[in-house]
Structure formats: C-alpha cells, structure tokens
Short mmCIF file of C-alpha atoms in Angstrom, two decimals:
data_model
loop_
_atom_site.label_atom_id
_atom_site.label_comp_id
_atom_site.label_asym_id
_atom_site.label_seq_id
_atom_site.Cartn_x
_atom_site.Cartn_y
_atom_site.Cartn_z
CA UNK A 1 0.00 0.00 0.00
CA UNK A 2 1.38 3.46 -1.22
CA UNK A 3 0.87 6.68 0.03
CA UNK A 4 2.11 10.91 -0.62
CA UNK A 5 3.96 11.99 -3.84
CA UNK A 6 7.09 10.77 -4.66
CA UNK A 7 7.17 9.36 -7.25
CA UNK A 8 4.71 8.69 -10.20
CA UNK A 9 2.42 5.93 -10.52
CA UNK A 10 -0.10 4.84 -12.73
CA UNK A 11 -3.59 5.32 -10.68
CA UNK A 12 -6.23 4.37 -12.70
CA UNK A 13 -7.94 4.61 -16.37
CA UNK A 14 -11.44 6.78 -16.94
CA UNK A 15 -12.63 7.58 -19.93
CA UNK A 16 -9.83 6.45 -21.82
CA UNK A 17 -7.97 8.75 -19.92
CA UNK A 18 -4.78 7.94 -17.45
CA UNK A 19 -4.51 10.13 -14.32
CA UNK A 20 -1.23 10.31 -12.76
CA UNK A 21 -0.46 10.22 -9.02
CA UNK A 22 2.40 10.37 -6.96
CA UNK A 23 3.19 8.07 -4.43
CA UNK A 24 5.96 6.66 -1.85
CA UNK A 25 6.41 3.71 -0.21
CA UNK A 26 4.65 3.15 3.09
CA UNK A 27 6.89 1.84 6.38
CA UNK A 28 10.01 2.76 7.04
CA UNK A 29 12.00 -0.53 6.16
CA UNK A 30 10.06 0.24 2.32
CA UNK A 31 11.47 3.86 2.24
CA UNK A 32 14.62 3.68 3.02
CA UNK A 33 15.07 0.68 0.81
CA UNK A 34 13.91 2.94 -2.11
CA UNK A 35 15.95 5.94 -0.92
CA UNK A 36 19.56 3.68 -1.00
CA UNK A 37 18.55 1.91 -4.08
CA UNK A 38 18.19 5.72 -5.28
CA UNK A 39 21.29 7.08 -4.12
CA UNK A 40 23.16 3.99 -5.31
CA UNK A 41 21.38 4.48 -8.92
CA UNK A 42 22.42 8.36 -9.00
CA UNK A 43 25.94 7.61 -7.70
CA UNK A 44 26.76 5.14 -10.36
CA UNK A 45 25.11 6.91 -13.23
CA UNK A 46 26.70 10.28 -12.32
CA UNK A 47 30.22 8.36 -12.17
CA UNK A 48 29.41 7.44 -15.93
CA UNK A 49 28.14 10.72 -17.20
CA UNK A 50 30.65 12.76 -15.57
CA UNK A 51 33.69 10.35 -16.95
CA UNK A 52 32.62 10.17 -20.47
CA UNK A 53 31.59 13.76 -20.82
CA UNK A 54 34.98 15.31 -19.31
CA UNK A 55 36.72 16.65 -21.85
CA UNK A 56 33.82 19.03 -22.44
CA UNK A 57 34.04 20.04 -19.23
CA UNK A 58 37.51 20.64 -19.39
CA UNK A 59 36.88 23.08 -22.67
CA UNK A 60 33.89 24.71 -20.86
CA UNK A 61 36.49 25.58 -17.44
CA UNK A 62 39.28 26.70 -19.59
CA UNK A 63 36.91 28.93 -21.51
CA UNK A 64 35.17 30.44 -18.62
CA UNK A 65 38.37 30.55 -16.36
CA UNK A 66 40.50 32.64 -19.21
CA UNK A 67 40.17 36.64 -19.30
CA UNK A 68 41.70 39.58 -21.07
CA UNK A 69 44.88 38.66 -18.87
CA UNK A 70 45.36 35.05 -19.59
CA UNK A 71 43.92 32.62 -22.17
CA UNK A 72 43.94 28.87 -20.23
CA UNK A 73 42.22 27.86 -23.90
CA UNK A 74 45.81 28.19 -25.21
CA UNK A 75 47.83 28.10 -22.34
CA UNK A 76 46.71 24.46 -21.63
CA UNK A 77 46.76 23.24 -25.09
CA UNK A 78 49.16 20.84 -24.24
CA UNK A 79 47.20 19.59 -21.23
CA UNK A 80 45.42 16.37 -21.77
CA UNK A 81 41.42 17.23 -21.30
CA UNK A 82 41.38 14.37 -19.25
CA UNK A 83 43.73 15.79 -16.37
CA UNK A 84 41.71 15.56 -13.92
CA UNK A 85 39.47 13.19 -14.23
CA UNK A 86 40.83 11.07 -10.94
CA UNK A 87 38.74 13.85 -9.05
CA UNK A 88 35.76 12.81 -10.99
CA UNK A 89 36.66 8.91 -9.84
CA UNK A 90 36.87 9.63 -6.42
CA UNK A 91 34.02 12.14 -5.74
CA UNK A 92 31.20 11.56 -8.36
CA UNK A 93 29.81 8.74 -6.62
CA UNK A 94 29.59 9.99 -2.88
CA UNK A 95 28.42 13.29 -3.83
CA UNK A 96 25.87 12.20 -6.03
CA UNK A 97 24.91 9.74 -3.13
CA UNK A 98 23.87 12.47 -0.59
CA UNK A 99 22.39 14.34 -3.40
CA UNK A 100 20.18 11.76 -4.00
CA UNK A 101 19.66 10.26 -0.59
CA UNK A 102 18.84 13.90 0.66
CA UNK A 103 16.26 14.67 -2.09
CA UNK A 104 14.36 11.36 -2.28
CA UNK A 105 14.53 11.69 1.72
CA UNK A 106 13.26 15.33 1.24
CA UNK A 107 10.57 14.44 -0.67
CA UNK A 108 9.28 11.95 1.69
CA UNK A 109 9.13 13.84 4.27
CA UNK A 110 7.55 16.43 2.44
CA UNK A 111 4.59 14.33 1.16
CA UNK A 112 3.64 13.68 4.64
CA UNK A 113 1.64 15.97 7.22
CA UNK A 114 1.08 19.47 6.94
CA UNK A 115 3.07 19.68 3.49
CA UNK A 116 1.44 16.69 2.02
CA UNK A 117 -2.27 16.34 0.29
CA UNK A 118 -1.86 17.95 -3.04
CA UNK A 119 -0.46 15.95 -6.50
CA UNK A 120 -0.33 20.00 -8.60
CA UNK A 121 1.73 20.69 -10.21
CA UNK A 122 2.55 23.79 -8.67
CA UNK A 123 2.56 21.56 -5.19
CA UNK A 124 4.91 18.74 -6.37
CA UNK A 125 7.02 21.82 -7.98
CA UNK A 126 7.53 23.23 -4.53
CA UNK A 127 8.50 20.32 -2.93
CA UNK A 128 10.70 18.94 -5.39
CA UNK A 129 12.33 22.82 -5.54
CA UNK A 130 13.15 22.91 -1.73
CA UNK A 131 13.50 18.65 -1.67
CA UNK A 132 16.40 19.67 -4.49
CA UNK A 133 18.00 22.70 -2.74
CA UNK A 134 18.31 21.04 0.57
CA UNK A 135 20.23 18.13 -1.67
CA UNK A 136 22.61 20.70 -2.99
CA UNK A 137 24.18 21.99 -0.07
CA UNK A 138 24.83 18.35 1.15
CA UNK A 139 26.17 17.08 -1.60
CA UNK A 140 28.14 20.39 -2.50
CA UNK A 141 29.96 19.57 1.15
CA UNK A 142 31.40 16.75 -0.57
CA UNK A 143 31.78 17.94 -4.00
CA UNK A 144 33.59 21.12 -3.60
CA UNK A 145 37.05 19.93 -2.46
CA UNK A 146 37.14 17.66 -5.92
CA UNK A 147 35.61 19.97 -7.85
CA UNK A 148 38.50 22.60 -6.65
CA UNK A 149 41.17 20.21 -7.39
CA UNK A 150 39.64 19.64 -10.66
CA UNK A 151 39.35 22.81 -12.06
CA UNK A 152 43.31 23.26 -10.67
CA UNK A 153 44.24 19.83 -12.78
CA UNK A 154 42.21 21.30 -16.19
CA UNK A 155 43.35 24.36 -16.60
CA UNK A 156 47.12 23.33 -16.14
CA UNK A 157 48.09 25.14 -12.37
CA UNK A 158 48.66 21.52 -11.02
CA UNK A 159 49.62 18.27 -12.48
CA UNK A 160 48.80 15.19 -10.19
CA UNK A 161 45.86 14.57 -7.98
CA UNK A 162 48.37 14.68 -4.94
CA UNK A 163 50.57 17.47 -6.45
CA UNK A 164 47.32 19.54 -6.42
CA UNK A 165 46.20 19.08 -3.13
CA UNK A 166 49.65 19.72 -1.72
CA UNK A 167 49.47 23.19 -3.87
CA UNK A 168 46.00 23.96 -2.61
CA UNK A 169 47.18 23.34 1.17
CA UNK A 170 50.43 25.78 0.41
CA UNK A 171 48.58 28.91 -1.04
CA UNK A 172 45.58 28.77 0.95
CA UNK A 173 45.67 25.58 3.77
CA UNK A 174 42.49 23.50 4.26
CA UNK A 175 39.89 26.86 3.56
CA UNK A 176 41.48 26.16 -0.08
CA UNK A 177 39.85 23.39 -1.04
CA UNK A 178 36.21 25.10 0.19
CA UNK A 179 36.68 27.96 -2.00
CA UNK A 180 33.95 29.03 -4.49
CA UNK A 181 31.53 27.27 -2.02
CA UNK A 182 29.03 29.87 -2.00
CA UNK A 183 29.55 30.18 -5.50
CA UNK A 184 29.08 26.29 -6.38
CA UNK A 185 25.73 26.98 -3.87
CA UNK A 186 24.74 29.99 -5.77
CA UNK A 187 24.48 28.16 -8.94
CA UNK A 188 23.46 24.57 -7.93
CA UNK A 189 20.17 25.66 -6.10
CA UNK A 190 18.87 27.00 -9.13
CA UNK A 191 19.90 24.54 -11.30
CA UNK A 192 18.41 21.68 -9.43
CA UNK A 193 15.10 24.01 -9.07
CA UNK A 194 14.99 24.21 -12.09
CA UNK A 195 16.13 20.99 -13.48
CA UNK A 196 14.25 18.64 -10.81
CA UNK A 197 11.19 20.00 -10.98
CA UNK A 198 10.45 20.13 -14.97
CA UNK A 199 12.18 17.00 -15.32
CA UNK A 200 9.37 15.59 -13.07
CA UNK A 201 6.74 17.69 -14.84
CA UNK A 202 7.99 16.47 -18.46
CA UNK A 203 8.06 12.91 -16.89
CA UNK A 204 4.48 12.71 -15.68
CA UNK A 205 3.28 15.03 -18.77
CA UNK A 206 4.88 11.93 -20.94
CA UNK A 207 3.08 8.93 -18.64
CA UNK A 208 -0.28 10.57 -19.50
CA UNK A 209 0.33 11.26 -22.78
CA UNK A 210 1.09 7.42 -23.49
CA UNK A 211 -1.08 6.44 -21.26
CA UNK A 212 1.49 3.93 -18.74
CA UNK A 213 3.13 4.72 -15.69
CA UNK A 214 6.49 3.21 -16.87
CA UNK A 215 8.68 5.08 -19.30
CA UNK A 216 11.17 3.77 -21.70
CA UNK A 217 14.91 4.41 -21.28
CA UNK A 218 14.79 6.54 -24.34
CA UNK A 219 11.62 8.57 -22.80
CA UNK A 220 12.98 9.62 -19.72
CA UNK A 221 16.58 10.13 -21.51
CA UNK A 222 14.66 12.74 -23.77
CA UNK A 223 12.78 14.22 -20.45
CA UNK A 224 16.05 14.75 -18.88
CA UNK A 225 18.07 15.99 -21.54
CA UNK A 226 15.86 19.36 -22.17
CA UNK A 227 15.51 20.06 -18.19
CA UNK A 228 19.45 19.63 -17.77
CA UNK A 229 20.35 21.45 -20.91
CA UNK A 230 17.48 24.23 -20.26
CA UNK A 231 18.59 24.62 -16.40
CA UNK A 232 22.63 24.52 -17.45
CA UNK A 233 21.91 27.47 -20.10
CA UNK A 234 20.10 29.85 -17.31
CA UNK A 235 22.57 28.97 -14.80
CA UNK A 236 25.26 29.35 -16.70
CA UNK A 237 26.64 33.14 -15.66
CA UNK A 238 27.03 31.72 -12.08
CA UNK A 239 28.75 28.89 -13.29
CA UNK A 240 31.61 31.25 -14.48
CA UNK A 241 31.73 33.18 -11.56
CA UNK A 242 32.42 29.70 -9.50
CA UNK A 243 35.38 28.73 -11.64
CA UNK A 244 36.61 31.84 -11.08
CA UNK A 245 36.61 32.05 -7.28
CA UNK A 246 37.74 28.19 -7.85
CA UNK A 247 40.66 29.27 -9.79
CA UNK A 248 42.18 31.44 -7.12
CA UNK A 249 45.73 30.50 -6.37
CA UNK A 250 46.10 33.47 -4.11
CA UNK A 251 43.15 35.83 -3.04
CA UNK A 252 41.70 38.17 -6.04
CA UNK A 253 38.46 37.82 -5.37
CA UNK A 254 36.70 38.77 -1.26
CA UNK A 255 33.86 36.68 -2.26
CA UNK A 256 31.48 35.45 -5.20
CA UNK A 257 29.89 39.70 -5.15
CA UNK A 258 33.58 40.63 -5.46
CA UNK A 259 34.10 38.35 -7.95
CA UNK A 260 31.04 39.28 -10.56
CA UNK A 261 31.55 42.97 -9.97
CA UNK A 262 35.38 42.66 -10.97
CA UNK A 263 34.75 40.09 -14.19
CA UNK A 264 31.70 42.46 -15.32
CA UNK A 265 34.26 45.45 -15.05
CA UNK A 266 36.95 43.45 -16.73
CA UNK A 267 35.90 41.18 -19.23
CA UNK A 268 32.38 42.35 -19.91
CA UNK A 269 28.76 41.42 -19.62
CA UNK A 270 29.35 38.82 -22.46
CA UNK A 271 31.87 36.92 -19.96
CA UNK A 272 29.02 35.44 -17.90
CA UNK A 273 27.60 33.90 -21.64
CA UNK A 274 30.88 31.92 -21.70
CA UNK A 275 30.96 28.37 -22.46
CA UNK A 276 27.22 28.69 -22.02
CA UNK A 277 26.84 26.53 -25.62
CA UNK A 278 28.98 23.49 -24.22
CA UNK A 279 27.52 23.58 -20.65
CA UNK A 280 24.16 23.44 -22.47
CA UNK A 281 25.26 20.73 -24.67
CA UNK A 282 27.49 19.00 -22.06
CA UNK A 283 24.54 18.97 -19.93
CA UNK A 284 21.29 17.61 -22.41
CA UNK A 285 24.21 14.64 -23.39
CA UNK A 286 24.37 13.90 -19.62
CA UNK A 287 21.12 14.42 -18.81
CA UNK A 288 20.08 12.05 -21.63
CA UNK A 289 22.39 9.33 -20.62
CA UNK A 290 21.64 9.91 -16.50
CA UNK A 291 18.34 10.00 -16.38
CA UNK A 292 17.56 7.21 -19.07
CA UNK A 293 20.02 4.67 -17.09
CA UNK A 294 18.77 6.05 -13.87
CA UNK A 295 15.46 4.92 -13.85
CA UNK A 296 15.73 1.82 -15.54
CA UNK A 297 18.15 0.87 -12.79
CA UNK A 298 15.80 1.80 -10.58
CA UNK A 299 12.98 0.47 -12.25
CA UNK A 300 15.02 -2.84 -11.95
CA UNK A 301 15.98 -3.41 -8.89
CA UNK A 302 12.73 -2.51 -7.28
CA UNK A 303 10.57 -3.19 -10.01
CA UNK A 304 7.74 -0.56 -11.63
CA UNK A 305 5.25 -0.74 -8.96
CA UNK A 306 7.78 1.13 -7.01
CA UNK A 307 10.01 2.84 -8.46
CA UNK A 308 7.15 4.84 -10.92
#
C-alpha cells in the first residue's frame, strides 16, 4: 500500500484517460530501501556521465576561467582534457549519493503531514524545488574539495591529484579546497530548481500522454536531456563566476559579489555567456544518458510498482 507523492504511478484509467499520481512507499524498512537503491542508482550513473563527458568540461572551465589577462584555452593546449578526471573517480559517486539520498529523503518527508495532500503541479514543484536545494548543499559539502582540485588539474596550475592538493594546502591551507563554495551553492540551487522539478513535470506530462506509468529508457533520456540542458543554459553566468573564485591561487576575489563585480568590469557582460553553448550541450548529453540509465536501474531493482 502506497501513500504521498514521490514518485509517479499509474492510478487508474477513466474515460480512456490515465490520471497520474504520486506516491511513496509506506513503512520505514520500504522507504529507506527505495531511498539507498536511489542514491546507489544516481551515484553510479553520475560516475558514468561525468567520466565520459569530461573533456567538455575541461573546454567549458578553460573557456570560462580565461580573461583579457590570460587565455587557459591556449595556455593548456598541451594539457590532456582528461587531467583531472581522478577527481571525478573519487568524488562523483559519494556526492551524487547524498544528493540523491537527501532529495528522495526530502521528498518523503515532504509528502507527509502538513506539506502533504496535493499531487499540482505547482505543489509537487515546490516540494521537489526545496526537496532539491536542501540536496545541494549536502552534496556540494562533498563535492567542492574535488571539484577545486579539478578545475586546478584542467586548466594546467597543477599536475597530479596529490601534487594539487599539496598546492592547494600551500597557497591557501584546508579553507582552499572550500573555496567558491558559495559560488558552487549559488548556482546549484537554481539549477536543481529548475532541473528537478520540470524534469518531473515532463516525466508525468509523458506517462499521461502514453497512457502507462512506466517510461522507456529513451523517454525519460529525452525528459532529462531538455531540463538539464534548459537549467545549465540559465545557470550558466554563475557557473563562471564559481570557476573563477575556484581558480584562485592566491586571493583576487573577497567573495562570489567581489568576484562578478570585478569580471563584469573586466571582461564584460558577455563573460558570464561563456561556455554557455557546451555547458548546455554537455549537460542535455548527460542528462540524456543519467536520467535514461537512472530509472531503468531503478525500475530494476525494485521493479515498476515502485520505483514509478
């Protein structure tokens, strides 16, 4: 028996017809078996997406890193677009594991009590909106120290995933590798407001239109693909101002304020547009391949009855 609105499932048929409704798990053993078999899912898949689609990245950081003072595009011609990528191995999966933990958690606890009762859309947008948010700044606790290091090993300043952290640690000690926090906040929030909730709108928009409460791999690729390319394009002027603060060797910018004001005066409104066509493209790829695999692991280990 199935209660609140996490996720969708196929209610009944009237009038030829299909009305969608969003449900969870009842007991606790039930719930927290979907929310690890989530995390797990979202861990793995995000450790595939983010290997295969790194050398975009890479472009997309030296692009939005360079200025009217330095050009990483050319200065790190000679640096493999896969430098780097040993970050990716070691922190995709656990930060994509509290993200996903936290939101499917989130949006449990959300469905229940005084926040629960209402299937809207504008309801289910909220939730999944502040489920999503919450799930940023957890995961971002993780993520931020590799995605430092990262950005370090891309552009060239570092060669070696030790090397790095031992630079990090000798121009700015441990606050180094939390740098661009606020910045990495400032732009994931959004992103996952945005992303989360039309991904989940273009998901149960699809299961009525074909009338089934279980999507193909190819389906919820397509759904996923628009709301991460969509949500990386509007996000995408924060995203340069967080691999800017990231980029700091020693302190140019006071904070992420300091940092926007000084690139606008630099470089130009145009600067925050950087990249924005490969973080847009980078992202529909990876959304298409995350969210495809990502429910149909789901979807198999704990079968369509639960996890639709």
């Amino acid at each position: 028996e199935y209660m609140g609105d996490s996720e969708l499932q196929l209610m009944f048929k009237q009038e030829g017809e299909v009305t969608i409704k969003e449900r969870i798990p009842r007991g606790t053993g039930s719930e927290l078996r979907y929310i690890l078999v989530s995390a797990i899912s979202g861990g793995s898949c995000m450790l595939l997406t983010e290997t295969v689609y790194f050398p975009l990245d890479s472009l997309k950081t030296r692009m939005q890193a360079s200025s009217s003072g330095v050009n990483y595009v050319s200065a790190a011609q000679k640096v493999s677009k896969f430098s780097g990528i040993s970050t990716v191995a070691l922190g995709a999966f656990p930060s994509a594991f509290v993200f996903f933990s936290t939101y499917e958690g989130m949006k449990s606890l959300l469905s229940k009590g005084p926040f629960g009762g209402s299937s809207s859309a504008l309801e289910d947008g909220w939730r999944h909106s502040l489920a999503g948010a919450l799930a940023e700044v957890s995961q971002n606790l993780v993520l931020n120290p590799f995605e430092v290091m990262k950005q370090h090993m891309q552009t060239g300043l570092s060669r070696g995933l030790f090397a790095t952290a031992r630079d990090i640690l000798e121009c700015r000690g441990p606050r180094g590798f939390y740098v661009g926090y606020t910045s990495l906040i400032l732009r994931e929030i959004p992103f996952t407001s945005i992303q989360m909730p039309l991904y989940e709108l273009l998901r149960k928009r699809k299961q009525q239109e074909m009338k089934r409460g279980e999507l193909d791999i190819l389906e919820n690729g397509l759904n996923g693909a628009f709301a991460s390319a969509f949500a990386g394009f509007l996000t995408n002027p924060i995203d340069v101002i967080k691999t800017r603060m990231m980029m700091q060797r020693k302190r140019v910018y006071t904070n992420t304020f300091d940092c926007l004001r000084k690139t606008l005066a630099k470089d130009g409104p145009s600067k925050l547009l950087s990249a924005a066509h490969i973080r847009s493209f980078n992202n529909g790829l990876a959304g298409f391949v995350f969210f495809g695999l990502y429910e149909s692991l789901r979807t198999g280990v704990l079968g369509p009855e639960l996890s639709h």
